[in-house]
Amino acid sequence: MARVFNFSAGPAMLPESVLCQAQDEMLDWQGSGMCVAEMSHRGKEYMSIAAQAESDLRELLKVPANYKVLFLQGGASSQFAAVPMNLLRGGGAADYLNTGSWSKKAISEARRYCTVNVAASTEDSKFTRAPSQDELKLADGAAYVHYTPNETIEGVEFPYVPETAGIPLVADMSSTLLSRPIDVSRFGLIYAGAQKNIGPAGLTIVIVREDLLGQPIAGTPTMFDYKIHADNDSMYNTPATYAWYLAGLVFKWLKDLGGLDAMAVINARKAKLLYDTIDASSFYANPVQPDSRSWMNVPFTLASSDLDETFLKEAKAANLTTLKGHRSVGGMRASIYNAMPEEGVQALVAFMQEFERRHA
Amino acid sequence: MARVFNFSAGPAMLPESVLCQAQDEMLDWQGSGMCVAEMSHRGKEYMSIAAQAESDLRELLKVPANYKVLFLQGGASSQFAAVPMNLLRGGGAADYLNTGSWSKKAISEARRYCTVNVAASTEDSKFTRAPSQDELKLADGAAYVHYTPNETIEGVEFPYVPETAGIPLVADMSSTLLSRPIDVSRFGLIYAGAQKNIGPAGLTIVIVREDLLGQPIAGTPTMFDYKIHADNDSMYNTPATYAWYLAGLVFKWLKDLGGLDAMAVINARKAKLLYDTIDASSFYANPVQPDSRSWMNVPFTLASSDLDETFLKEAKAANLTTLKGHRSVGGMRASIYNAMPEEGVQALVAFMQEFERRHA
């Protein structure tokens, strides 16, 4: 069977050239006689792979020198606890923006460790928009401000970076990191599960300003202490070596493509094509306020949910897979991360228009 | 370059047939048009891969029905905290056997959560033997007994499973799981990082008796609560999907080979060949008491440490790699996990004898 256009929200598509290189190197990485997955993480070969990946990621994101870049395990869900454990630093409260399913999860976990001040919530509007800067009610003495720049399930993306008057800003960038340039210096800590724009599931990237490290609360597991990982170049214990290597191949692919400026142009074009198609139709609908629409995750509904199963079946027959919306939202969702080629979005749009002609 | 015989302590060799299958399926798993790393973990295809891997692992280890098998992240080092967090269950103390570098690490982390009773220690004898059953001084009211059946660094393996008079026995089996049959019913909880006998680093297996679940201590991160993972078939969050798939291929390979009974025969033969070679020589030495010698990790020294560099260099030229001993022990270490072919050990032994002839 041919490769499909896979619109999964994550784990998601990987660049085909990355998979081809991994395939070529599977039994013998560059004359080493080993698969990268077989290499000691303390050996010269693997250390060079790991360091190169970090260096390329730093270059792509222009990470300032006073930030550590960590390659961890456990997913964003582990960071939901690790963030308060590391960043409360004697404080008892933190600000959280409640903008969708993932920020709700982050809030729920943080409540186990501190008082959460919900500094803004868009739950009333069913999470169909990002709150404006003016809506944010930051608490006095909050240790940090946490938000989710892109809500994977609702397809809501902040069009701006919140101002926090010097309070460290923490962002769960799982479904947006590397989709466009960001100014890392605006953030205290950024984290992201790899399985959208970075690499395979099982790897988690944390980018953290050095001065925030080293004051974990009592009871923090050593493996949740960012400073331990920072001091050990993410090799306090055996990291997810193969996932790290694949992420490195993705970083190279991004650099070859022109970096995040180039990627942003492509991503904007992909998202525009899909939203324009939805907006031009009375058959498809996306509920998100235009200025808050995600470049990465595009939920949409059909004129009748009775057609959902047919849509999914016919789409799959056209090699367009994993379009079913999250159960909490319904309808469809097209996740169009970096590795989704423009041809994939073009094929989806053509299919949608053809489907509408036949079923409207 | 030809494939090498890689004696790394972990990440370690994978069976060549497993790598070949992963290579074949890299761009298209069985007609799906996707790499397994690209699949949604909630999709039918991936769910079947995950379930089959669990079922094969259960079959290999004859896991009783009242045990959960979890596919987690974070390595054994995460379990060092998760074990006390989940298993103290209102108790304030646990028994630990101190038998080498890894049990020391487990003890050190457990001390953050409870009183550790060191029920036996072989530190006086420089960790060159397993303690006998008679030496174990179990504390009254200990919530569990923790030990490390195989110490990867020192090359010490317990020749028996400790009796604990009904107290749940917890074992860090990272470097021994799947090397031979075990009676899972003797254990309350077994955990193992994957990167020795199971698959790539970044996957951690936990096998736990159901009645021990559900009473985590306050402050336990949700991601460290075994019951959460048990209730969600290890898919509370996105698991390390590709590593899980590769582990499944390893389980199939083990089954095709005849399961753990067959594997044990091969492993015993490999270990015997290497220890016999060492013992027959006055040039090589292994410090471990014969009844406590590991089947998986064989440290050995040369007559003079001045020859270490030459040995490593010449071994590498003969395609025998990653033989350097852990810095805490010195000398050499040959890790001969399941995926190390007998020909690899034969080649190592031939090289050692030839090296001795030239340098003794």
XYZ file of C-alpha atoms in Angstrom:
720
model
C 0.000 0.000 0.000
C 1.099 3.564 -0.614
C 1.976 5.859 2.259
C -1.160 7.570 3.559
C -1.829 11.140 4.613
C -2.303 10.594 8.308
C -4.106 13.400 10.148
C -3.594 11.910 13.617
C -3.357 14.392 16.492
C -0.422 12.402 17.821
C 1.499 10.239 17.496
C 1.542 11.768 14.059
C 3.281 11.639 10.698
C 7.047 11.783 10.503
C 8.855 13.209 7.483
C 9.283 10.453 4.920
C 12.948 11.326 4.434
C 13.509 10.847 8.163
C 11.915 7.409 8.068
C 14.000 6.512 5.001
C 17.213 7.500 6.745
C 16.247 5.581 9.895
C 15.451 2.608 7.699
C 18.823 2.804 5.952
C 20.647 3.045 9.270
C 18.617 0.418 11.112
C 21.261 -2.311 11.105
C 24.340 -0.144 10.860
C 24.560 3.499 11.833
C 27.302 5.075 9.752
C 29.665 2.151 9.855
C 29.285 1.470 13.564
C 27.816 -1.985 12.964
C 24.953 -1.123 15.308
C 21.462 0.290 15.262
C 21.351 3.520 17.261
C 18.923 1.732 19.610
C 21.729 -0.702 20.475
C 24.316 1.900 21.396
C 25.448 2.594 24.928
C 24.255 6.082 25.803
C 27.706 6.642 27.348
C 29.558 5.759 24.156
C 31.249 8.248 21.850
C 28.923 7.558 18.919
C 25.692 8.047 20.814
C 26.977 11.068 22.731
C 27.685 12.768 19.424
C 24.194 11.973 18.101
C 22.609 13.357 21.264
C 24.740 16.491 21.360
C 24.116 17.222 17.686
C 20.363 16.930 18.179
C 20.450 19.337 21.088
C 22.616 21.757 19.159
C 20.290 21.661 16.143
C 17.221 22.191 18.327
C 18.891 25.145 20.022
C 19.711 26.602 16.630
C 16.175 26.110 15.291
C 14.593 27.778 18.314
C 17.429 30.244 18.946
C 17.513 29.076 22.555
C 19.460 31.586 24.673
C 22.553 30.315 26.481
C 20.947 30.657 29.925
C 18.360 28.005 29.100
C 18.830 24.249 29.488
C 17.358 21.905 26.902
C 16.357 18.544 28.380
C 15.453 15.311 26.603
C 13.207 13.495 29.072
C 10.581 10.774 29.262
C 7.033 10.627 30.557
C 5.160 12.963 28.249
C 3.547 16.292 28.965
C 1.414 14.509 31.566
C 4.511 14.052 33.716
C 5.343 17.737 33.363
C 1.907 18.594 34.760
C 3.342 17.481 38.126
C 6.990 18.309 37.524
C 6.233 21.960 36.774
C 4.721 22.795 40.177
C 7.197 20.502 41.929
C 10.115 22.464 40.459
C 8.767 25.957 39.985
C 6.755 26.715 43.124
C 10.087 27.517 44.823
C 8.578 28.233 48.193
C 5.412 29.760 46.761
C 2.057 28.197 47.350
C 0.113 29.385 44.330
C 0.341 29.516 40.563
C -1.697 31.099 37.778
C -3.235 28.858 35.140
C -5.147 29.811 31.998
C -8.038 27.429 31.398
C -8.436 27.227 27.647
C -9.249 23.615 26.799
C -8.867 19.940 27.617
C -5.109 19.954 28.093
C -4.930 23.042 30.267
C -7.698 21.499 32.394
C -5.533 18.423 32.904
C -2.551 20.574 33.828
C -4.700 22.470 36.332
C -6.083 19.335 37.879
C -2.614 17.919 38.491
C -1.214 21.231 39.780
C -4.009 21.355 42.406
C -2.317 18.382 44.063
C 0.669 20.610 44.843
C -0.514 24.195 45.151
C -3.349 26.643 45.035
C -4.304 27.233 41.439
C -5.554 30.665 40.483
C -7.474 30.344 37.240
C -6.352 33.628 35.751
C -8.650 33.290 32.762
C -11.100 30.737 31.465
C -12.846 30.360 28.149
C -14.927 27.418 29.305
C -18.100 29.537 29.055
C -17.542 29.877 25.348
C -16.873 26.132 25.065
C -13.175 26.711 24.518
C -13.613 28.266 21.105
C -11.224 31.173 21.580
C -8.071 32.259 23.356
C -8.609 34.832 26.098
C -7.251 38.304 25.422
C -4.386 39.792 27.394
C -6.870 42.132 29.088
C -8.868 39.214 30.446
C -5.944 37.742 32.389
C -6.302 38.271 36.137
C -2.877 37.323 37.455
C -2.695 36.681 41.203
C -0.326 38.478 43.521
C 2.569 36.242 44.450
C 1.904 33.478 41.950
C 5.074 31.456 41.394
C 4.472 31.129 37.655
C 1.830 31.472 34.951
C 0.966 28.307 33.023
C -0.833 28.170 29.711
C -1.350 25.953 26.685
C -0.504 27.964 23.556
C -2.204 25.397 21.338
C -5.089 23.251 22.553
C -4.810 20.056 20.516
C -8.373 18.900 21.074
C -10.287 22.146 20.623
C -8.002 23.540 17.916
C -7.491 26.827 19.709
C -4.166 28.651 19.465
C -3.081 31.820 21.210
C -2.300 34.551 18.661
C 0.018 36.210 21.168
C 2.357 35.417 24.061
C 0.862 36.564 27.390
C 2.576 39.376 29.283
C 3.160 38.324 32.889
C 5.006 41.265 34.418
C 8.104 39.252 35.210
C 6.383 36.138 36.563
C 7.894 33.078 34.823
C 5.674 31.986 31.956
C 5.298 28.224 31.486
C 3.936 26.800 28.248
C 2.780 23.333 27.263
C 3.830 23.556 23.616
C 3.278 19.866 22.816
C 1.286 20.521 19.661
C 2.896 23.749 18.506
C 6.639 23.655 19.248
C 8.658 23.930 16.010
C 5.628 24.942 13.942
C 6.838 28.559 13.804
C 9.524 30.750 15.381
C 9.111 31.668 19.037
C 10.998 33.985 21.338
C 12.213 31.573 23.987
C 13.368 34.431 26.210
C 9.695 35.261 26.849
C 9.303 31.957 28.710
C 10.520 30.531 31.989
C 9.842 26.977 30.894
C 8.558 25.299 27.737
C 7.671 21.636 27.530
C 6.425 19.406 24.758
C 5.692 15.759 24.164
C 7.555 14.754 21.031
C 4.818 12.916 19.205
C 3.477 15.834 17.202
C 6.254 17.911 15.669
C 9.421 16.419 17.146
C 9.652 12.668 16.898
C 8.196 9.457 18.262
C 6.170 9.263 21.473
C 8.220 8.591 24.581
C 10.421 11.656 24.342
C 9.625 14.941 26.079
C 11.469 18.192 25.515
C 11.864 20.691 28.365
C 13.484 24.086 27.816
C 14.017 25.871 31.101
C 15.717 29.020 32.295
C 18.611 28.038 34.535
C 17.758 30.307 37.443
C 14.470 28.452 37.974
C 16.222 25.182 38.745
C 17.278 23.635 42.013
C 14.438 24.189 44.468
C 12.120 21.185 44.083
C 9.466 20.705 46.764
C 9.874 17.944 49.334
C 8.883 14.577 47.960
C 9.831 15.351 44.355
C 11.093 12.134 42.789
C 14.684 12.527 41.648
C 13.523 11.778 38.115
C 11.164 14.779 38.278
C 13.910 17.162 39.387
C 14.870 19.168 36.318
C 18.186 20.190 37.831
C 19.308 16.564 38.067
C 18.712 16.149 34.348
C 20.240 19.537 33.527
C 23.399 18.703 35.476
C 23.697 15.366 33.698
C 22.988 16.446 30.102
C 19.734 14.430 30.265
C 21.741 11.271 30.978
C 21.188 10.890 34.703
C 19.595 7.613 33.706
C 19.320 5.980 30.308
C 17.342 8.343 28.084
C 15.005 7.300 25.276
C 18.004 6.989 22.980
C 16.327 5.942 19.759
C 13.560 8.529 20.040
C 16.206 11.187 20.677
C 18.044 10.087 17.512
C 14.855 10.243 15.433
C 14.133 13.712 16.830
C 17.619 14.695 15.718
C 16.814 13.556 12.189
C 13.650 15.683 12.298
C 15.679 18.706 13.414
C 18.064 18.199 10.470
C 15.081 17.938 8.127
C 13.740 21.224 9.476
C 17.085 22.929 9.052
C 17.404 21.666 5.473
C 13.962 23.049 4.811
C 15.005 26.497 5.954
C 14.240 26.394 9.660
C 11.193 27.689 11.459
C 10.712 30.809 9.363
C 10.294 28.633 6.294
C 8.177 26.123 8.184
C 5.868 28.883 9.395
C 5.186 30.025 5.837
C 4.266 26.499 4.819
C 2.166 25.898 7.920
C 0.270 29.159 7.480
C -0.488 28.217 3.887
C -1.674 24.721 4.860
C -3.936 26.052 7.605
C -5.337 28.825 5.398
C -6.240 26.382 2.649
C -8.167 24.201 5.064
C -9.926 27.000 6.959
C -10.788 28.787 3.703
C -12.362 25.602 2.409
C -14.400 25.207 5.580
C -15.461 28.852 5.651
C -16.425 28.874 1.964
C -18.765 25.971 2.558
C -22.081 25.815 4.332
C -21.560 22.067 4.710
C -18.469 22.205 6.951
C -18.022 24.317 10.048
C -15.243 25.149 12.489
C -16.415 26.688 15.775
C -13.237 28.536 16.698
C -13.002 32.333 16.621
C -10.882 33.177 13.548
C -8.064 34.912 15.443
C -7.675 31.889 17.742
C -7.621 29.125 15.175
C -4.859 26.596 15.450
C -2.370 26.109 12.654
C -1.890 22.530 13.758
C -5.251 21.059 14.727
C -8.366 21.845 12.718
C -11.598 20.426 14.101
C -14.615 20.634 11.826
C -18.135 19.290 11.697
C -20.256 18.114 8.811
C -23.754 19.442 8.112
C -25.090 16.290 9.761
C -23.257 13.980 12.128
C -25.108 11.135 10.402
C -22.562 11.544 7.630
C -19.528 11.203 9.901
C -19.049 7.475 9.407
C -19.394 7.756 5.644
C -16.930 10.632 5.569
C -14.351 8.676 7.550
C -14.812 5.558 5.450
C -14.534 7.339 2.128
C -11.622 9.435 3.339
C -9.764 6.316 4.368
C -10.401 4.792 0.946
C -8.771 7.950 -0.459
C -5.700 7.397 1.781
C -6.712 10.189 4.190
C -6.661 8.613 7.644
C -7.241 9.311 11.331
C -9.647 12.187 10.789
C -12.107 11.311 13.526
C -12.576 14.161 16.011
C -11.901 13.763 19.692
C -14.901 12.239 21.444
C -15.290 15.349 23.607
C -15.719 17.567 20.531
C -17.154 15.212 17.903
C -17.002 15.620 14.141
C -13.634 15.569 12.450
C -10.181 16.829 13.268
C -7.367 17.261 10.813
C -4.013 17.611 12.509
C -1.607 19.128 10.047
C 1.733 19.154 11.808
C 5.043 19.974 10.147
C 5.405 16.518 8.608
C 2.042 16.660 6.836
C 2.940 17.624 3.264
C 1.015 20.395 1.555
C -0.158 17.763 -0.921
C -1.862 16.045 2.008
C -3.904 19.126 2.832
C -4.627 19.690 -0.850
C -5.857 16.100 -1.137
C -8.010 16.517 1.966
C -9.551 19.725 0.682
C -10.276 18.169 -2.714
C -11.879 15.196 -0.987
C -13.967 17.450 1.256
C -15.259 19.442 -1.699
C -16.080 16.308 -3.643
C -17.770 14.777 -0.604
C -19.833 17.915 -0.137
C -20.953 17.829 -3.780
C -22.210 14.310 -3.319
C -23.793 14.669 0.107
C -24.869 18.290 0.591
C 30.868 -2.425 8.038
C 29.611 -5.766 9.296
C 27.370 -5.948 12.316
C 29.442 -6.067 15.477
C 29.154 -8.131 18.633
C 28.215 -5.397 21.057
C 28.744 -6.232 24.737
C 27.123 -3.053 26.044
C 25.437 -3.289 29.459
C 22.528 -1.359 28.022
C 21.188 -0.109 25.721
C 22.294 -3.400 24.260
C 22.053 -5.571 21.170
C 18.693 -6.325 19.650
C 18.036 -9.515 17.706
C 19.015 -8.958 14.085
C 15.765 -10.460 12.843
C 13.849 -7.915 14.928
C 15.821 -5.053 13.401
C 15.250 -6.485 9.924
C 11.513 -6.655 10.468
C 11.420 -3.118 11.872
C 13.421 -1.997 8.854
C 11.001 -3.680 6.453
C 8.021 -2.122 8.187
C 9.516 1.344 8.671
C 7.496 3.120 5.991
C 4.485 0.839 5.916
C 3.396 -1.437 8.719
C 1.490 -4.331 7.152
C -0.300 -2.314 4.520
C -1.311 0.518 6.837
C 0.743 3.060 4.908
C 2.325 4.209 8.170
C 5.312 3.554 10.366
C 4.185 2.245 13.749
C 5.716 5.411 15.258
C 3.171 7.453 13.280
C 0.076 5.599 14.488
C -2.416 7.033 16.919
C -2.186 4.989 20.103
C -5.995 4.994 20.165
C -6.316 3.488 16.687
C -7.270 -0.085 15.930
C -3.928 -0.983 14.378
C -1.809 0.235 17.256
C -4.141 -1.162 19.910
C -3.716 -4.593 18.346
C 0.081 -4.272 18.315
C 0.094 -3.230 21.980
C -2.320 -5.931 23.105
C -0.418 -8.637 21.235
C 2.849 -7.577 22.867
C 1.293 -7.732 26.315
C -0.252 -11.092 25.605
C 3.061 -12.509 24.352
C 4.916 -11.183 27.378
C 2.326 -12.705 29.679
C 2.704 -16.018 27.900
C 6.502 -15.944 28.057
C 6.538 -15.197 31.778
C 3.362 -17.155 32.591
C 2.028 -14.061 34.368
C -0.927 -15.026 36.608
C -4.272 -13.365 35.885
C -4.213 -11.320 39.093
C -1.161 -9.378 37.913
C -1.223 -6.276 35.747
C 1.469 -5.786 33.114
C 2.263 -2.122 32.500
C 4.236 -0.531 29.663
C 5.547 2.706 31.163
C 8.251 5.310 30.664
C 10.984 6.706 32.873
C 13.266 3.731 33.420
C 13.997 1.781 36.567
C 15.173 5.049 38.120
C 11.576 6.278 38.119
C 10.450 3.078 39.770
C 12.901 3.724 42.610
C 10.430 6.422 43.706
C 7.223 4.903 42.366
C 7.699 1.691 44.354
C 7.635 3.314 47.811
C 5.005 5.814 46.668
C 2.655 2.989 45.691
C 3.579 0.145 48.002
C 4.084 1.717 51.422
C 0.278 1.653 51.791
C 0.237 3.335 55.151
C 3.443 1.721 56.327
C 6.493 3.767 57.088
C 9.262 1.279 56.458
C 10.522 -1.138 53.855
C 13.250 -3.772 53.683
C 16.006 -3.386 51.093
C 18.836 -5.741 50.234
C 22.038 -3.838 49.516
C 23.902 -5.905 46.952
C 25.468 -3.470 44.494
C 25.318 -0.151 42.688
C 21.707 -0.395 41.563
C 20.264 -1.523 44.867
C 22.152 1.357 46.480
C 20.423 3.770 44.136
C 17.048 2.227 44.915
C 17.751 2.548 48.644
C 18.847 6.140 48.358
C 15.640 7.140 46.554
C 13.400 5.120 48.918
C 14.883 6.983 51.887
C 13.118 10.095 50.600
C 9.787 8.417 51.313
C 10.247 5.944 54.151
C 12.532 4.341 56.668
C 14.726 1.842 54.889
C 15.773 -1.251 56.781
C 18.824 -2.679 55.104
C 17.926 -6.329 55.618
C 21.244 -7.544 54.244
C 24.324 -5.978 52.772
C 27.261 -7.438 50.914
C 29.123 -4.138 50.761
C 31.801 -5.515 53.118
C 32.703 -8.102 50.517
C 32.722 -5.434 47.803
C 29.503 -6.737 46.310
C 31.029 -9.959 45.068
C 28.243 -12.275 46.219
C 24.524 -12.503 46.865
C 23.595 -12.780 50.538
C 22.146 -16.097 51.643
C 18.550 -16.456 52.767
C 19.814 -16.937 56.336
C 21.512 -13.552 56.306
C 18.298 -11.629 55.616
C 17.076 -9.730 58.675
C 13.581 -8.665 57.674
C 12.024 -5.918 59.811
C 8.700 -6.272 61.572
C 6.036 -4.359 59.725
C 7.999 -3.625 56.590
C 5.617 -2.813 53.746
C 7.682 -4.724 51.196
C 11.095 -6.248 50.547
C 13.087 -4.816 47.642
C 16.034 -6.456 45.962
C 18.009 -6.470 42.728
C 18.180 -10.049 41.446
C 20.955 -9.139 39.026
C 23.401 -6.336 39.688
C 24.390 -5.095 36.236
C 27.581 -3.351 37.322
C 29.036 -5.912 39.723
C 27.834 -8.968 37.796
C 26.198 -10.533 40.828
C 23.006 -12.564 40.441
C 20.894 -14.154 43.159
C 20.803 -17.936 42.719
C 17.474 -18.057 44.578
C 14.330 -16.003 45.186
C 14.217 -14.692 48.767
C 11.522 -15.980 51.109
C 9.734 -13.059 52.752
C 7.032 -14.683 54.881
C 4.199 -13.067 53.000
C 5.679 -9.578 52.707
C 5.410 -8.439 49.063
C 8.697 -9.004 47.281
C 9.749 -6.294 44.834
C 12.457 -6.950 42.265
C 14.381 -4.651 39.931
C 14.822 -7.172 37.123
C 16.162 -4.696 34.576
C 19.095 -6.826 33.542
C 17.651 -10.298 34.067
C 13.972 -10.292 33.045
C 13.362 -12.743 30.184
C 16.781 -14.353 30.550
C 15.249 -17.449 32.168
C 11.871 -18.594 33.530
C 10.691 -17.044 36.787
C 7.739 -17.751 39.033
C 5.935 -14.404 38.945
C 3.627 -15.468 41.773
C 6.578 -15.221 44.154
C 6.682 -11.448 43.586
C 4.486 -8.537 44.541
C 6.022 -6.310 41.897
C 8.662 -6.710 39.197
C 10.067 -3.840 37.181
C 12.590 -3.604 34.394
C 13.999 -1.001 32.071
C 13.676 -2.369 28.555
C 17.140 -1.634 27.245
C 18.750 -4.947 28.159
C 16.525 -7.890 27.249
C 13.277 -6.280 26.144
C 13.704 -3.531 23.583
C 14.915 0.034 23.182
C 15.525 2.405 26.086
C 12.537 4.526 27.034
C 10.197 1.665 27.854
C 9.792 0.258 31.362
C 7.885 -2.891 32.217
C 6.060 -3.195 35.549
C 4.331 -6.412 36.584
C 2.304 -5.898 39.730
C -0.161 -7.888 41.812
C -3.538 -6.149 41.617
C -4.208 -6.065 45.348
C -1.163 -3.830 45.866
C -2.600 -1.029 43.752
C -4.645 1.988 44.681
C -3.088 3.448 47.816
C -0.416 5.894 46.649
C 1.009 8.249 49.256
C 0.025 11.918 49.211
C 1.937 13.870 46.604
C 2.382 10.959 44.219
C 2.306 12.346 40.668
C -0.574 10.853 38.709
C 1.979 9.459 36.262
C 3.634 7.535 39.127
C 0.354 5.958 40.272
C 0.406 2.394 38.966
C -3.348 2.031 39.326
C -3.954 4.874 36.864
C -1.895 3.036 34.271
C -3.432 -0.331 35.143
C -6.954 1.049 34.751
C -6.054 2.562 31.382
C -4.153 -0.361 29.837
C -0.979 1.775 29.999
C -2.639 4.396 27.799
C -3.548 7.031 30.369
C -1.237 9.215 28.315
C 0.568 8.479 25.073
C 2.905 5.559 25.745
C 6.286 5.005 24.079
C 4.493 3.435 21.126
C 7.432 2.555 18.902
C 9.469 1.081 21.753
C 6.440 -1.004 22.771
C 6.165 -2.288 19.186
C 9.853 -3.227 19.084
C 9.474 -5.008 22.429
C 6.601 -6.943 20.881
C 8.885 -8.066 18.068
C 11.427 -9.221 20.665
C 8.718 -11.203 22.474
C 7.769 -12.927 19.190
C 11.438 -13.714 18.569
C 11.680 -15.280 22.036
C 8.566 -17.344 21.441
C 9.852 -18.566 18.074
C 13.050 -19.553 19.795
C 11.175 -21.738 22.269
C 10.439 -19.310 25.075
C 12.318 -18.798 28.299
C 13.149 -22.460 28.910
C 15.034 -22.546 25.639
C 16.554 -19.123 26.268
C 17.811 -20.245 29.686
C 19.666 -23.190 28.162
C 21.383 -20.913 25.677
C 22.161 -18.257 28.293
C 23.603 -20.821 30.707
C 25.831 -22.145 27.925
C 27.022 -18.662 26.949
C 27.806 -17.736 30.561
C 29.563 -21.033 31.250
C 31.803 -20.665 28.218
C 32.912 -17.226 29.323
C 33.381 -18.016 33.035
C 35.199 -21.273 32.199
C 37.566 -19.324 29.985
C 38.241 -16.827 32.743
C 38.673 -19.488 35.413
C 40.974 -21.609 33.242
C 43.294 -18.646 32.819
C 45.635 -16.974 35.249
C 45.525 -13.887 33.049
C 41.832 -13.076 33.459
C 39.898 -12.930 36.729
C 36.313 -12.482 37.833
C 35.867 -11.543 41.498
C 32.353 -12.885 42.021
C 31.655 -15.939 44.174
C 30.811 -18.756 41.722
C 27.254 -19.362 42.993
C 26.420 -15.654 42.587
C 27.783 -15.054 39.120
C 25.518 -13.288 36.699
C 24.412 -14.933 33.484
C 24.032 -11.529 31.887
C 26.929 -9.317 33.007
C 30.433 -10.719 33.292
C 33.045 -8.313 34.654
C 36.622 -9.420 34.390
C 40.069 -7.965 34.863
C 43.291 -8.507 32.987
C 46.541 -9.469 34.681
C 47.559 -5.825 34.431
C 45.297 -2.841 33.970
C 48.056 -1.396 31.774
C 46.777 -3.752 29.098
C 43.167 -2.519 29.286
C 43.439 0.028 26.491
C 45.201 -2.404 24.191
C 42.594 -5.055 24.906
C 39.742 -2.669 24.098
C 41.411 -1.445 20.930
C 42.217 -4.886 19.603
C 38.788 -6.198 20.574
C 37.148 -3.391 18.654
C 39.268 -4.184 15.626
C 37.909 -7.725 15.905
C 34.310 -6.367 15.924
C 33.893 -6.965 19.668
C 32.707 -3.635 21.103
C 31.692 -1.881 24.306
C 33.693 -4.126 26.612
C 34.991 -1.441 28.945
C 34.031 -2.128 32.571
C 32.042 0.322 34.645
C 34.310 2.983 36.105
C 33.385 1.892 39.657
C 34.670 -1.642 39.018
C 37.301 -1.171 36.335
C 38.596 -3.764 33.901
C 36.211 -5.222 31.368
C 32.570 -6.188 31.358
C 30.910 -8.412 28.807
C 27.151 -8.138 28.903
C 25.703 -11.151 27.157
C 21.969 -10.564 27.093
C 19.504 -12.678 25.130
C 20.261 -10.962 21.836
C 23.996 -11.671 22.009
C 24.450 -14.695 19.755
C 26.482 -17.647 21.005
C 28.869 -16.900 18.153
C 29.510 -13.551 19.818
C 30.628 -15.183 23.047
C 32.657 -17.743 21.108
C 34.363 -14.933 19.238
C 35.061 -13.072 22.476
C 36.528 -16.163 24.125
C 38.727 -16.895 21.116
C 39.910 -13.294 21.137
C 40.626 -13.415 24.882
C 42.695 -16.589 24.546
C 44.621 -15.189 21.621
C 45.190 -11.906 23.484
C 46.459 -13.803 26.495
C 48.899 -15.779 24.354
C 50.346 -12.568 23.020
C 50.413 -10.570 26.238
C 50.676 -12.947 29.193
